[in-house]
Amino acid sequence: QVQLVESGGGLVQAGGSLRLSCAASGSIFSINAMGWYRQAPGKQRELVAVITRFGSTNYADSVKGRFTISRDNAKDTVYLQMDSLKPEDTAVYYCNADVVDGVRGQNLWGRGTQVTVSS
């Protein structure tokens, strides 16, 4: 069974930086798109950034120029470097990935990591 485990969340002051990591583990044949979503209290989950296996990226307008998504295919890991953080970036951040385990393809979610930005 494939799992996604996030790390790197925490509390930071506005203007600061955090780096999130998400590692996939288990019986993995390949991973296609990997991405980060976030959900603030009382709001719907929204896309933050996504990266394909070949490195093409897409970002939400609200984070363009501040966040950078990257991945290490050899480690089955995706990262989110968050700079110039704002209080409105406060949310639970979830990793998402399209994983093929040799039998089937499935879209998986991590459990989430809390990011809190204080003003």
XYZ file of C-alpha atoms in Angstrom:
119
model
C 0.000 0.000 0.000
C 1.382 3.375 -1.015
C 1.358 6.218 1.496
C 2.214 9.914 1.350
C 3.773 11.486 4.423
C 4.188 15.241 4.743
C 6.636 17.081 6.979
C 7.967 20.574 7.506
C 4.959 22.519 8.685
C 5.020 24.832 11.665
C 4.632 28.347 12.981
C 6.441 31.218 11.282
C 6.215 34.994 11.289
C 4.985 36.887 8.265
C 7.767 37.292 5.749
C 9.425 34.083 6.828
C 9.990 30.800 5.007
C 9.121 27.146 5.377
C 9.900 24.089 3.309
C 7.414 21.251 3.107
C 8.331 17.737 2.053
C 6.154 14.830 1.010
C 7.589 11.360 0.576
C 5.766 8.476 -1.047
C 6.475 5.008 0.273
C 5.332 1.509 -0.548
C 5.133 -0.521 -3.716
C 5.581 2.219 -6.315
C 5.977 1.651 -10.023
C 5.768 5.292 -11.065
C 4.411 8.638 -9.929
C 2.951 11.082 -12.397
C 1.762 14.473 -11.166
C 2.506 15.503 -7.583
C 1.074 18.553 -5.946
C 0.246 20.563 -2.881
C -3.195 21.723 -1.816
C -4.268 23.689 1.216
C -7.394 24.157 3.263
C -7.964 27.050 5.609
C -10.669 26.940 8.301
C -14.100 27.429 6.777
C -12.770 27.315 3.235
C -12.605 24.721 0.494
C -9.420 22.876 -0.303
C -7.536 24.654 -3.070
C -4.650 23.891 -5.367
C -1.361 25.538 -4.410
C 1.059 24.040 -6.917
C 1.504 20.966 -9.074
C 4.486 19.431 -10.861
C 4.563 16.722 -13.510
C 7.042 13.887 -13.607
C 9.024 15.840 -16.190
C 9.135 19.055 -14.174
C 6.376 21.182 -15.638
C 4.798 23.302 -12.941
C 1.625 25.245 -12.300
C 0.857 27.591 -9.419
C -2.135 29.288 -7.899
C -2.039 33.015 -8.638
C -1.914 33.764 -4.913
C 1.462 32.043 -4.480
C 3.211 32.797 -7.773
C 6.617 34.321 -7.187
C 6.658 33.252 -3.522
C 6.343 29.458 -3.569
C 8.420 26.947 -5.525
C 7.484 23.324 -6.087
C 10.116 20.729 -6.947
C 10.525 16.978 -6.853
C 13.152 14.292 -6.614
C 11.960 11.354 -8.703
C 14.678 9.071 -7.338
C 13.320 9.652 -3.823
C 9.621 9.794 -4.776
C 9.489 13.101 -2.941
C 7.936 16.473 -3.675
C 8.876 19.725 -1.969
C 7.250 23.101 -1.513
C 9.547 26.008 -0.704
C 7.424 28.812 0.726
C 8.965 32.265 0.984
C 7.540 35.666 1.901
C 4.790 33.948 3.824
C 1.637 35.869 4.639
C -0.987 35.304 7.341
C -3.435 34.308 4.603
C -1.171 31.346 3.789
C -2.215 29.784 7.099
C -3.830 26.424 6.359
C -3.396 22.694 6.484
C -1.253 21.731 3.507
C -1.918 18.397 1.824
C 0.255 16.449 -0.550
C -1.386 14.774 -3.528
C 0.023 12.336 -6.065
C -1.027 10.168 -8.990
C 0.654 6.869 -8.195
C 0.923 3.673 -10.208
C 1.770 0.705 -8.013
C 2.219 -1.863 -10.751
C -1.388 -2.996 -10.540
C -3.416 0.153 -10.809
C -3.240 3.914 -10.823
C -4.638 5.822 -7.888
C -4.835 9.364 -6.645
C -3.558 9.613 -3.079
C -3.614 12.231 -0.330
C -1.376 12.731 2.643
C -2.769 13.485 6.087
C -1.728 17.116 5.962
C 0.658 19.390 7.814
C -0.301 22.623 9.553
C 1.262 25.893 8.452
C 0.564 28.913 10.624
C 1.810 32.385 9.695
C 1.574 35.020 12.403
C 1.292 38.720 11.647
